[in-house]
PDB file of C-alpha atoms in Angstrom:
ATOM      1  CA  UNK A1363      54.566   7.131 -63.263  1.00  0.00           C
ATOM      2  CA  UNK A1364      51.752   9.172 -64.753  1.00  0.00           C
ATOM      3  CA  UNK A1365      51.834   9.523 -68.494  1.00  0.00           C
ATOM      4  CA  UNK A1366      50.142  11.718 -71.055  1.00  0.00           C
ATOM      5  CA  UNK A1367      46.461  10.763 -71.311  1.00  0.00           C
ATOM      6  CA  UNK A1368      44.523  11.197 -74.462  1.00  0.00           C
ATOM      7  CA  UNK A1369      40.833  10.734 -74.952  1.00  0.00           C
ATOM      8  CA  UNK A1370      39.091   9.222 -76.670  1.00  0.00           C
ATOM      9  CA  UNK A1371      41.402   6.403 -77.868  1.00  0.00           C
ATOM     10  CA  UNK A1372      39.250   5.780 -80.904  1.00  0.00           C
ATOM     11  CA  UNK A1373      36.727   7.981 -82.693  1.00  0.00           C
ATOM     12  CA  UNK A1374      34.643   7.439 -85.739  1.00  0.00           C
ATOM     13  CA  UNK A1375      33.009  10.481 -87.372  1.00  0.00           C
ATOM     14  CA  UNK A1376      31.222  11.169 -90.630  1.00  0.00           C
ATOM     15  CA  UNK A1377      32.379  13.692 -93.174  1.00  0.00           C
ATOM     16  CA  UNK A1378      31.532  17.275 -92.246  1.00  0.00           C
ATOM     17  CA  UNK A1379      31.097  16.429 -88.621  1.00  0.00           C
ATOM     18  CA  UNK A1380      33.139  17.942 -85.790  1.00  0.00           C
ATOM     19  CA  UNK A1381      35.429  16.215 -83.340  1.00  0.00           C
ATOM     20  CA  UNK A1382      37.150  17.206 -80.137  1.00  0.00           C
ATOM     21  CA  UNK A1383      40.290  15.460 -78.930  1.00  0.00           C
ATOM     22  CA  UNK A1384      41.492  15.927 -75.389  1.00  0.00           C
ATOM     23  CA  UNK A1385      45.003  15.708 -73.949  1.00  0.00           C
ATOM     24  CA  UNK A1386      45.998  15.659 -70.281  1.00  0.00           C
ATOM     25  CA  UNK A1387      49.774  16.236 -69.931  1.00  0.00           C
ATOM     26  CA  UNK A1388      52.062  14.670 -67.352  1.00  0.00           C
ATOM     27  CA  UNK A1389      51.611  16.440 -64.012  1.00  0.00           C
ATOM     28  CA  UNK A1390      53.787  19.622 -63.831  1.00  0.00           C
ATOM     29  CA  UNK A1391      54.249  19.669 -67.611  1.00  0.00           C
ATOM     30  CA  UNK A1392      53.249  23.015 -68.997  1.00  0.00           C
ATOM     31  CA  UNK A1393      53.881  22.437 -72.719  1.00  0.00           C
ATOM     32  CA  UNK A1394      51.680  20.508 -75.047  1.00  0.00           C
ATOM     33  CA  UNK A1395      52.255  19.502 -78.633  1.00  0.00           C
ATOM     34  CA  UNK A1396      49.843  18.051 -81.165  1.00  0.00           C
ATOM     35  CA  UNK A1397      50.897  15.796 -84.019  1.00  0.00           C
ATOM     36  CA  UNK A1398      49.031  14.100 -86.855  1.00  0.00           C
ATOM     37  CA  UNK A1399      50.205  10.748 -88.235  1.00  0.00           C
ATOM     38  CA  UNK A1400      48.510   9.574 -91.382  1.00  0.00           C
ATOM     39  CA  UNK A1401      48.529   5.896 -92.359  1.00  0.00           C
ATOM     40  CA  UNK A1402      52.096   4.809 -93.047  1.00  0.00           C
ATOM     41  CA  UNK A1403      53.372   8.331 -92.480  1.00  0.00           C
ATOM     42  CA  UNK A1404      55.647   9.951 -89.961  1.00  0.00           C
ATOM     43  CA  UNK A1405      54.066  12.298 -87.440  1.00  0.00           C
ATOM     44  CA  UNK A1406      53.572  15.839 -88.576  1.00  0.00           C
ATOM     45  CA  UNK A1407      53.530  18.784 -86.102  1.00  0.00           C
ATOM     46  CA  UNK A1408      50.276  20.650 -85.885  1.00  0.00           C
ATOM     47  CA  UNK A1409      50.443  23.131 -82.996  1.00  0.00           C
ATOM     48  CA  UNK A1410      51.902  23.618 -79.558  1.00  0.00           C
ATOM     49  CA  UNK A1411      51.129  25.568 -76.365  1.00  0.00           C
ATOM     50  CA  UNK A1412      53.297  26.758 -73.506  1.00  0.00           C
ATOM     51  CA  UNK A1413      51.744  28.177 -70.380  1.00  0.00           C
ATOM     52  CA  UNK A1414      48.345  28.309 -72.078  1.00  0.00           C
ATOM     53  CA  UNK A1415      49.623  30.412 -74.994  1.00  0.00           C
ATOM     54  CA  UNK A1416      50.183  29.154 -78.491  1.00  0.00           C
ATOM     55  CA  UNK A1417      53.945  28.777 -78.956  1.00  0.00           C
ATOM     56  CA  UNK A1418      54.394  27.205 -82.390  1.00  0.00           C
ATOM     57  CA  UNK A1419      52.195  26.454 -85.351  1.00  0.00           C
ATOM     58  CA  UNK A1420      52.835  23.801 -87.952  1.00  0.00           C
ATOM     59  CA  UNK A1421      50.679  22.349 -90.680  1.00  0.00           C
ATOM     60  CA  UNK A1422      47.402  22.725 -88.894  1.00  0.00           C
ATOM     61  CA  UNK A1423      44.418  23.259 -91.236  1.00  0.00           C
ATOM     62  CA  UNK A1424      42.227  26.300 -90.737  1.00  0.00           C
ATOM     63  CA  UNK A1425      39.358  23.917 -89.911  1.00  0.00           C
ATOM     64  CA  UNK A1426      41.225  22.872 -86.790  1.00  0.00           C
ATOM     65  CA  UNK A1427      41.703  24.884 -83.659  1.00  0.00           C
ATOM     66  CA  UNK A1428      43.194  24.151 -80.311  1.00  0.00           C
ATOM     67  CA  UNK A1429      43.717  25.629 -76.884  1.00  0.00           C
ATOM     68  CA  UNK A1430      45.358  24.927 -73.556  1.00  0.00           C
ATOM     69  CA  UNK A1431      43.347  25.412 -70.426  1.00  0.00           C
ATOM     70  CA  UNK A1432      44.246  26.692 -66.953  1.00  0.00           C
ATOM     71  CA  UNK A1433      44.875  23.109 -65.765  1.00  0.00           C
ATOM     72  CA  UNK A1434      47.234  22.673 -68.744  1.00  0.00           C
ATOM     73  CA  UNK A1435      45.065  20.113 -70.502  1.00  0.00           C
ATOM     74  CA  UNK A1436      44.588  20.805 -74.183  1.00  0.00           C
ATOM     75  CA  UNK A1437      41.801  20.229 -76.665  1.00  0.00           C
ATOM     76  CA  UNK A1438      42.065  19.908 -80.451  1.00  0.00           C
ATOM     77  CA  UNK A1439      38.811  20.907 -82.185  1.00  0.00           C
ATOM     78  CA  UNK A1440      38.298  19.645 -85.696  1.00  0.00           C
ATOM     79  CA  UNK A1441      35.411  20.870 -87.876  1.00  0.00           C
ATOM     80  CA  UNK A1442      34.095  19.983 -91.306  1.00  0.00           C
ATOM     81  CA  UNK A1443      35.912  16.704 -91.117  1.00  0.00           C
ATOM     82  CA  UNK A1444      37.272  15.229 -94.349  1.00  0.00           C
ATOM     83  CA  UNK A1445      38.218  11.676 -95.228  1.00  0.00           C
ATOM     84  CA  UNK A1446      41.856  12.800 -95.310  1.00  0.00           C
ATOM     85  CA  UNK A1447      41.686  13.728 -91.638  1.00  0.00           C
ATOM     86  CA  UNK A1448      41.638  10.046 -90.758  1.00  0.00           C
ATOM     87  CA  UNK A1449      44.805   9.599 -88.761  1.00  0.00           C
ATOM     88  CA  UNK A1450      46.410   8.986 -85.426  1.00  0.00           C
ATOM     89  CA  UNK A1451      46.531  12.189 -83.423  1.00  0.00           C
ATOM     90  CA  UNK A1452      49.232  12.399 -80.789  1.00  0.00           C
ATOM     91  CA  UNK A1453      49.628  14.779 -77.919  1.00  0.00           C
ATOM     92  CA  UNK A1454      52.998  15.181 -76.294  1.00  0.00           C
ATOM     93  CA  UNK A1455      53.994  17.138 -73.233  1.00  0.00           C
ATOM     94  CA  UNK A1456      57.159  18.516 -71.737  1.00  0.00           C
ATOM     95  CA  UNK A1457      58.231  20.823 -68.912  1.00  0.00           C
ATOM     96  CA  UNK A1458      59.066  24.414 -69.788  1.00  0.00           C
ATOM     97  CA  UNK A1459      59.445  23.469 -73.424  1.00  0.00           C
ATOM     98  CA  UNK A1460      62.231  21.132 -72.351  1.00  0.00           C
ATOM     99  CA  UNK A1461      63.931  18.734 -74.726  1.00  0.00           C
ATOM    100  CA  UNK A1462      62.166  15.503 -73.773  1.00  0.00           C
ATOM    101  CA  UNK A1463      58.633  15.267 -75.012  1.00  0.00           C
ATOM    102  CA  UNK A1464      56.562  12.354 -73.897  1.00  0.00           C
ATOM    103  CA  UNK A1465      53.749  11.165 -76.091  1.00  0.00           C
ATOM    104  CA  UNK A1466      50.281   9.914 -75.224  1.00  0.00           C
ATOM    105  CA  UNK A1467      48.912   6.792 -76.739  1.00  0.00           C
ATOM    106  CA  UNK A1468      47.120   8.752 -79.433  1.00  0.00           C
ATOM    107  CA  UNK A1469      43.592   9.100 -80.654  1.00  0.00           C
ATOM    108  CA  UNK A1470      42.762   7.156 -83.747  1.00  0.00           C
ATOM    109  CA  UNK A1471      40.262   9.181 -85.765  1.00  0.00           C
ATOM    110  CA  UNK A1472      38.465   7.569 -88.621  1.00  0.00           C
ATOM    111  CA  UNK A1473      36.300   9.725 -90.837  1.00  0.00           C
ATOM    112  CA  UNK A1474      33.748   7.860 -92.953  1.00  0.00           C
TER     113      UNK A1474
ATOM    114  CA  UNK B 926      64.983  24.246 -92.450  1.00  0.00           C
ATOM    115  CA  UNK B 927      65.392  20.984 -90.510  1.00  0.00           C
ATOM    116  CA  UNK B 928      65.424  17.653 -92.297  1.00  0.00           C
ATOM    117  CA  UNK B 929      65.685  14.079 -90.966  1.00  0.00           C
ATOM    118  CA  UNK B 930      66.588  11.144 -93.248  1.00  0.00           C
ATOM    119  CA  UNK B 931      66.180   7.528 -92.434  1.00  0.00           C
ATOM    120  CA  UNK B 932      67.323   5.462 -95.374  1.00  0.00           C
ATOM    121  CA  UNK B 933      66.376   1.996 -94.141  1.00  0.00           C
ATOM    122  CA  UNK B 934      62.623   1.295 -94.591  1.00  0.00           C
ATOM    123  CA  UNK B 935      63.075  -2.063 -93.011  1.00  0.00           C
ATOM    124  CA  UNK B 936      65.669  -3.963 -91.014  1.00  0.00           C
ATOM    125  CA  UNK B 937      65.987  -7.518 -89.708  1.00  0.00           C
ATOM    126  CA  UNK B 938      68.080  -8.665 -86.788  1.00  0.00           C
ATOM    127  CA  UNK B 939      68.534 -11.982 -85.030  1.00  0.00           C
ATOM    128  CA  UNK B 940      67.364 -12.119 -81.462  1.00  0.00           C
ATOM    129  CA  UNK B 941      70.247 -11.274 -79.026  1.00  0.00           C
ATOM    130  CA  UNK B 942      72.252  -9.542 -81.759  1.00  0.00           C
ATOM    131  CA  UNK B 943      72.980  -5.855 -81.989  1.00  0.00           C
ATOM    132  CA  UNK B 944      71.475  -3.636 -84.705  1.00  0.00           C
ATOM    133  CA  UNK B 945      72.174  -0.094 -85.912  1.00  0.00           C
ATOM    134  CA  UNK B 946      69.375   2.080 -87.280  1.00  0.00           C
ATOM    135  CA  UNK B 947      70.652   4.970 -89.400  1.00  0.00           C
ATOM    136  CA  UNK B 948      69.629   8.541 -89.113  1.00  0.00           C
ATOM    137  CA  UNK B 949      71.143  11.632 -90.753  1.00  0.00           C
ATOM    138  CA  UNK B 950      69.950  15.169 -90.232  1.00  0.00           C
ATOM    139  CA  UNK B 951      70.360  18.618 -91.725  1.00  0.00           C
ATOM    140  CA  UNK B 952      70.056  21.898 -89.933  1.00  0.00           C
ATOM    141  CA  UNK B 953      71.673  25.316 -89.899  1.00  0.00           C
ATOM    142  CA  UNK B 954      70.895  25.833 -86.208  1.00  0.00           C
ATOM    143  CA  UNK B 955      73.907  25.416 -83.858  1.00  0.00           C
ATOM    144  CA  UNK B 956      71.602  24.179 -81.075  1.00  0.00           C
ATOM    145  CA  UNK B 957      69.366  21.244 -81.656  1.00  0.00           C
ATOM    146  CA  UNK B 958      68.223  17.958 -80.106  1.00  0.00           C
ATOM    147  CA  UNK B 959      67.990  14.563 -81.576  1.00  0.00           C
ATOM    148  CA  UNK B 960      65.530  11.857 -80.479  1.00  0.00           C
ATOM    149  CA  UNK B 961      64.586   8.300 -81.124  1.00  0.00           C
ATOM    150  CA  UNK B 962      61.091   7.010 -80.620  1.00  0.00           C
ATOM    151  CA  UNK B 963      59.713   3.462 -80.870  1.00  0.00           C
ATOM    152  CA  UNK B 964      56.231   2.883 -82.240  1.00  0.00           C
ATOM    153  CA  UNK B 965      54.949  -0.670 -81.799  1.00  0.00           C
ATOM    154  CA  UNK B 966      51.988  -1.959 -83.745  1.00  0.00           C
ATOM    155  CA  UNK B 967      49.682  -0.765 -81.019  1.00  0.00           C
ATOM    156  CA  UNK B 968      50.464   2.793 -82.120  1.00  0.00           C
ATOM    157  CA  UNK B 969      51.836   4.571 -79.088  1.00  0.00           C
ATOM    158  CA  UNK B 970      55.026   6.614 -79.476  1.00  0.00           C
ATOM    159  CA  UNK B 971      57.643   5.647 -76.882  1.00  0.00           C
ATOM    160  CA  UNK B 972      60.571   7.909 -76.127  1.00  0.00           C
ATOM    161  CA  UNK B 973      63.857   6.030 -76.167  1.00  0.00           C
ATOM    162  CA  UNK B 974      66.803   8.366 -76.089  1.00  0.00           C
ATOM    163  CA  UNK B 975      67.842  11.993 -76.518  1.00  0.00           C
ATOM    164  CA  UNK B 976      71.127  13.675 -77.655  1.00  0.00           C
ATOM    165  CA  UNK B 977      71.729  17.365 -77.384  1.00  0.00           C
ATOM    166  CA  UNK B 978      73.916  19.014 -80.035  1.00  0.00           C
ATOM    167  CA  UNK B 979      76.362  20.212 -77.380  1.00  0.00           C
ATOM    168  CA  UNK B 980      76.533  16.948 -75.493  1.00  0.00           C
ATOM    169  CA  UNK B 981      80.118  15.702 -75.472  1.00  0.00           C
ATOM    170  CA  UNK B 982      79.263  12.052 -74.863  1.00  0.00           C
ATOM    171  CA  UNK B 983      76.998   9.732 -76.710  1.00  0.00           C
ATOM    172  CA  UNK B 984      73.654   9.172 -74.969  1.00  0.00           C
ATOM    173  CA  UNK B 985      72.920   5.748 -73.523  1.00  0.00           C
ATOM    174  CA  UNK B 986      69.756   4.328 -72.016  1.00  0.00           C
ATOM    175  CA  UNK B 987      69.944   0.697 -71.081  1.00  0.00           C
ATOM    176  CA  UNK B 988      70.245  -1.321 -74.284  1.00  0.00           C
ATOM    177  CA  UNK B 989      69.888   1.812 -76.416  1.00  0.00           C
ATOM    178  CA  UNK B 990      72.787   4.031 -77.332  1.00  0.00           C
ATOM    179  CA  UNK B 991      73.005   6.863 -79.811  1.00  0.00           C
ATOM    180  CA  UNK B 992      76.109   7.043 -82.027  1.00  0.00           C
ATOM    181  CA  UNK B 993      76.325  10.784 -82.479  1.00  0.00           C
ATOM    182  CA  UNK B 994      78.780  11.979 -85.136  1.00  0.00           C
ATOM    183  CA  UNK B 995      78.269  15.737 -85.362  1.00  0.00           C
ATOM    184  CA  UNK B 996      80.609  16.367 -88.251  1.00  0.00           C
ATOM    185  CA  UNK B 997      78.789  13.753 -90.340  1.00  0.00           C
ATOM    186  CA  UNK B 998      75.385  14.929 -89.054  1.00  0.00           C
ATOM    187  CA  UNK B 999      74.436  11.434 -88.098  1.00  0.00           C
ATOM    188  CA  UNK B1000      72.657  10.092 -85.046  1.00  0.00           C
ATOM    189  CA  UNK B1001      72.382   6.356 -85.377  1.00  0.00           C
ATOM    190  CA  UNK B1002      70.540   4.264 -82.826  1.00  0.00           C
ATOM    191  CA  UNK B1003      72.263   1.097 -81.623  1.00  0.00           C
ATOM    192  CA  UNK B1004      70.133  -1.518 -79.903  1.00  0.00           C
ATOM    193  CA  UNK B1005      72.157  -4.170 -78.224  1.00  0.00           C
ATOM    194  CA  UNK B1006      70.975  -7.729 -77.366  1.00  0.00           C
ATOM    195  CA  UNK B1007      67.808  -7.442 -79.448  1.00  0.00           C
ATOM    196  CA  UNK B1008      64.599  -8.876 -78.054  1.00  0.00           C
ATOM    197  CA  UNK B1009      61.442  -9.989 -79.812  1.00  0.00           C
ATOM    198  CA  UNK B1010      59.650  -7.045 -78.179  1.00  0.00           C
ATOM    199  CA  UNK B1011      61.964  -4.650 -80.011  1.00  0.00           C
ATOM    200  CA  UNK B1012      60.079  -5.374 -83.242  1.00  0.00           C
ATOM    201  CA  UNK B1013      58.462  -1.998 -84.064  1.00  0.00           C
ATOM    202  CA  UNK B1014      58.762   1.114 -86.139  1.00  0.00           C
ATOM    203  CA  UNK B1015      61.558   3.370 -85.053  1.00  0.00           C
ATOM    204  CA  UNK B1016      61.549   7.127 -85.744  1.00  0.00           C
ATOM    205  CA  UNK B1017      64.430   9.516 -85.580  1.00  0.00           C
ATOM    206  CA  UNK B1018      63.369  13.059 -84.804  1.00  0.00           C
ATOM    207  CA  UNK B1019      65.039  16.421 -84.419  1.00  0.00           C
ATOM    208  CA  UNK B1020      63.962  19.398 -82.377  1.00  0.00           C
ATOM    209  CA  UNK B1021      64.540  22.664 -84.032  1.00  0.00           C
ATOM    210  CA  UNK B1022      66.882  25.401 -82.900  1.00  0.00           C
ATOM    211  CA  UNK B1023      66.181  28.500 -80.929  1.00  0.00           C
ATOM    212  CA  UNK B1024      62.433  29.205 -80.702  1.00  0.00           C
ATOM    213  CA  UNK B1025      61.315  26.016 -82.339  1.00  0.00           C
ATOM    214  CA  UNK B1026      60.335  23.322 -79.911  1.00  0.00           C
ATOM    215  CA  UNK B1027      58.412  20.942 -82.078  1.00  0.00           C
ATOM    216  CA  UNK B1028      59.828  17.732 -83.504  1.00  0.00           C
ATOM    217  CA  UNK B1029      60.589  16.888 -87.162  1.00  0.00           C
ATOM    218  CA  UNK B1030      60.438  13.170 -87.806  1.00  0.00           C
ATOM    219  CA  UNK B1031      62.104  10.914 -90.293  1.00  0.00           C
ATOM    220  CA  UNK B1032      60.107   8.382 -92.307  1.00  0.00           C
ATOM    221  CA  UNK B1033      60.952   5.634 -89.891  1.00  0.00           C
ATOM    222  CA  UNK B1034      62.539   2.187 -90.003  1.00  0.00           C
ATOM    223  CA  UNK B1035      60.573  -0.960 -89.358  1.00  0.00           C
ATOM    224  CA  UNK B1036      62.706  -3.303 -87.292  1.00  0.00           C
ATOM    225  CA  UNK B1037      61.893  -7.050 -87.192  1.00  0.00           C
ATOM    226  CA  UNK B1038      63.581  -9.220 -84.661  1.00  0.00           C
ATOM    227  CA  UNK B1039      63.839 -12.853 -85.769  1.00  0.00           C
ATOM    228  CA  UNK B1040      63.802 -15.614 -83.151  1.00  0.00           C
TER     229      UNK B1040
END
């Protein structure tokens, strides 16, 4: 069965650079969630979208923005990267904001 | 506000034995969902099991079962017949009530299965 696809899997950026993370949800899923998991931490919710509209907002820094496109894929844009942004970024998707959210394999961002 | 507590930073279990991973939660919402995820060393987050707050029966998925005690606000994960491949980090998570669809995670329990 098709799963949530995230790209890239690994990304290395320098401080103050920008990064764009992509997420392709499971087919027919219309809800996308973004989470950030720092080293040794539990995942923290950043932002979510339902039917291309932002539905919830968590602890997403102002330097970050995200959107969901007409094909339901989502992109997380990160600017002015800081060392503390180094983390595993997960995207999860569900159908009609349903209870079961399936996660992608994550994008490991390292800021140097 | 929602809160998830996992009090066991690490657990060990003998292969083929059963193990219980503890999870307690706190919420004022009458409607919520409880989840368990497995995160192996490779990093992906694997959905294991879901329990809705109004579900009358405990959820089961193969070797995984969720011991849901609503009055105690606990949602412990029971893994039966442990396998070496079960060694991983396990996160308990809760989905908020009405209007909140994101997940709040506990700090996780690292399970090690001993041959």
